[in-house]
Amino acid sequence: MFKTIIASALITAAFASPSFAVDKMKMDHMAKCNAGTMAMVMDAIKKDTDPKMAKDTKMATNEMHMADMSMKAHKMKACSMHINMAKKHMMMK
């Protein structure tokens, strides 16, 4: 009986730990929601003058506006998500 309980606990722990690792990995790739990151991304957007990228530049600018609004509302996860989306539109990694 005791061996069964220990075995089931070990199996449960083995399957639970990878999900925590995935969550941490996602958080490691989230942009920091602060003025420095916002300025860096906005500077990159402003420097992009390629007419072929006009639609992406506009989308990135809209995402940064939403990131700014989220930061002012203290919604840091939403802010980080919008910064990441802006970086994706500008193909910044």
PDB file of C-alpha atoms in Angstrom, residues 1-88:
ATOM      1  CA  MET A   1       0.000   0.000   0.000  1.00  0.00           C
ATOM      2  CA  PHE A   2       2.747   2.422   0.996  1.00  0.00           C
ATOM      3  CA  LYS A   3       4.741   1.599  -2.155  1.00  0.00           C
ATOM      4  CA  THR A   4       1.683   2.335  -4.298  1.00  0.00           C
ATOM      5  CA  ILE A   5       1.227   5.758  -2.702  1.00  0.00           C
ATOM      6  CA  ILE A   6       4.912   6.623  -3.162  1.00  0.00           C
ATOM      7  CA  ALA A   7       4.880   5.402  -6.775  1.00  0.00           C
ATOM      8  CA  SER A   8       1.775   7.422  -7.650  1.00  0.00           C
ATOM      9  CA  ALA A   9       3.259  10.531  -5.987  1.00  0.00           C
ATOM     10  CA  LEU A  10       6.465  10.165  -8.003  1.00  0.00           C
ATOM     11  CA  ILE A  11       4.568   9.695 -11.255  1.00  0.00           C
ATOM     12  CA  THR A  12       2.414  12.731 -10.518  1.00  0.00           C
ATOM     13  CA  ALA A  13       5.504  14.830  -9.757  1.00  0.00           C
ATOM     14  CA  ALA A  14       7.211  13.667 -12.935  1.00  0.00           C
ATOM     15  CA  PHE A  15       4.296  14.785 -15.097  1.00  0.00           C
ATOM     16  CA  ALA A  16       3.650  18.033 -13.205  1.00  0.00           C
ATOM     17  CA  SER A  17       7.167  19.479 -13.330  1.00  0.00           C
ATOM     18  CA  PRO A  18       7.429  19.886 -17.140  1.00  0.00           C
ATOM     19  CA  SER A  19       4.372  22.144 -17.147  1.00  0.00           C
ATOM     20  CA  PHE A  20       6.045  24.454 -14.635  1.00  0.00           C
ATOM     21  CA  ALA A  21       9.156  24.529 -16.833  1.00  0.00           C
ATOM     22  CA  VAL A  22       7.089  25.481 -19.880  1.00  0.00           C
ATOM     23  CA  ASP A  23       5.390  28.318 -17.962  1.00  0.00           C
ATOM     24  CA  LYS A  24       8.766  29.644 -16.806  1.00  0.00           C
ATOM     25  CA  MET A  25      10.127  29.383 -20.343  1.00  0.00           C
ATOM     26  CA  LYS A  26       7.201  31.443 -21.655  1.00  0.00           C
ATOM     27  CA  MET A  27       7.765  34.073 -18.981  1.00  0.00           C
ATOM     28  CA  ASP A  28      11.501  34.266 -19.776  1.00  0.00           C
ATOM     29  CA  HIS A  29      10.647  35.306 -23.331  1.00  0.00           C
ATOM     30  CA  MET A  30       8.123  37.938 -22.320  1.00  0.00           C
ATOM     31  CA  ALA A  31       9.312  41.501 -22.824  1.00  0.00           C
ATOM     32  CA  LYS A  32       9.830  43.585 -19.727  1.00  0.00           C
ATOM     33  CA  CYS A  33       7.110  46.170 -19.376  1.00  0.00           C
ATOM     34  CA  ASN A  34       9.149  49.259 -18.527  1.00  0.00           C
ATOM     35  CA  ALA A  35      10.036  52.624 -20.037  1.00  0.00           C
ATOM     36  CA  GLY A  36      13.385  51.391 -21.368  1.00  0.00           C
ATOM     37  CA  THR A  37      11.884  48.539 -23.363  1.00  0.00           C
ATOM     38  CA  MET A  38       9.072  50.738 -24.608  1.00  0.00           C
ATOM     39  CA  ALA A  39      11.560  53.394 -25.784  1.00  0.00           C
ATOM     40  CA  MET A  40      13.788  50.803 -27.491  1.00  0.00           C
ATOM     41  CA  VAL A  41      10.908  49.310 -29.467  1.00  0.00           C
ATOM     42  CA  MET A  42       9.437  52.716 -30.371  1.00  0.00           C
ATOM     43  CA  ASP A  43      12.843  53.893 -31.614  1.00  0.00           C
ATOM     44  CA  ALA A  44      13.107  50.812 -33.818  1.00  0.00           C
ATOM     45  CA  ILE A  45       9.617  51.464 -35.183  1.00  0.00           C
ATOM     46  CA  LYS A  46      10.414  55.118 -35.932  1.00  0.00           C
ATOM     47  CA  LYS A  47      13.670  54.185 -37.705  1.00  0.00           C
ATOM     48  CA  ASP A  48      11.874  51.815 -40.072  1.00  0.00           C
ATOM     49  CA  THR A  49      11.174  53.778 -43.247  1.00  0.00           C
ATOM     50  CA  ASP A  50      10.688  50.867 -45.657  1.00  0.00           C
ATOM     51  CA  PRO A  51       7.426  51.486 -47.553  1.00  0.00           C
ATOM     52  CA  LYS A  52       6.929  47.719 -47.916  1.00  0.00           C
ATOM     53  CA  MET A  53       6.748  47.506 -44.106  1.00  0.00           C
ATOM     54  CA  ALA A  54       4.200  50.340 -43.704  1.00  0.00           C
ATOM     55  CA  LYS A  55       1.381  48.002 -42.642  1.00  0.00           C
ATOM     56  CA  ASP A  56       3.615  46.218 -40.117  1.00  0.00           C
ATOM     57  CA  THR A  57       4.898  49.545 -38.811  1.00  0.00           C
ATOM     58  CA  LYS A  58       1.333  50.751 -38.274  1.00  0.00           C
ATOM     59  CA  MET A  59       0.376  47.501 -36.524  1.00  0.00           C
ATOM     60  CA  ALA A  60       3.478  47.711 -34.310  1.00  0.00           C
ATOM     61  CA  THR A  61       2.654  51.330 -33.426  1.00  0.00           C
ATOM     62  CA  ASN A  62      -0.894  50.301 -32.476  1.00  0.00           C
ATOM     63  CA  GLU A  63       0.467  47.466 -30.303  1.00  0.00           C
ATOM     64  CA  MET A  64       2.817  49.890 -28.554  1.00  0.00           C
ATOM     65  CA  HIS A  65      -0.086  52.255 -27.886  1.00  0.00           C
ATOM     66  CA  MET A  66      -1.998  49.366 -26.307  1.00  0.00           C
ATOM     67  CA  ALA A  67       1.127  48.417 -24.330  1.00  0.00           C
ATOM     68  CA  ASP A  68       1.352  51.978 -23.025  1.00  0.00           C
ATOM     69  CA  MET A  69      -2.306  51.948 -21.990  1.00  0.00           C
ATOM     70  CA  SER A  70      -1.826  48.566 -20.268  1.00  0.00           C
ATOM     71  CA  MET A  71       1.241  49.828 -18.410  1.00  0.00           C
ATOM     72  CA  LYS A  72      -0.673  52.885 -17.182  1.00  0.00           C
ATOM     73  CA  ALA A  73      -3.444  50.560 -15.980  1.00  0.00           C
ATOM     74  CA  HIS A  74      -0.823  48.400 -14.170  1.00  0.00           C
ATOM     75  CA  LYS A  75      -1.640  45.371 -16.354  1.00  0.00           C
ATOM     76  CA  MET A  76       1.927  44.179 -16.817  1.00  0.00           C
ATOM     77  CA  LYS A  77       1.150  40.835 -18.483  1.00  0.00           C
ATOM     78  CA  ALA A  78      -0.993  42.558 -21.104  1.00  0.00           C
ATOM     79  CA  CYS A  79       1.693  45.209 -21.566  1.00  0.00           C
ATOM     80  CA  SER A  80       4.363  42.554 -22.130  1.00  0.00           C
ATOM     81  CA  MET A  81       2.136  40.734 -24.591  1.00  0.00           C
ATOM     82  CA  HIS A  82       1.570  43.920 -26.614  1.00  0.00           C
ATOM     83  CA  ILE A  83       5.301  44.695 -26.658  1.00  0.00           C
ATOM     84  CA  ASN A  84       5.992  41.172 -27.900  1.00  0.00           C
ATOM     85  CA  MET A  85       3.378  41.572 -30.615  1.00  0.00           C
ATOM     86  CA  ALA A  86       4.929  44.882 -31.698  1.00  0.00           C
ATOM     87  CA  LYS A  87       8.350  43.232 -31.829  1.00  0.00           C
ATOM     88  CA  LYS A  88       6.870  40.400 -33.879  1.00  0.00           C
TER      89      LYS A  88
END
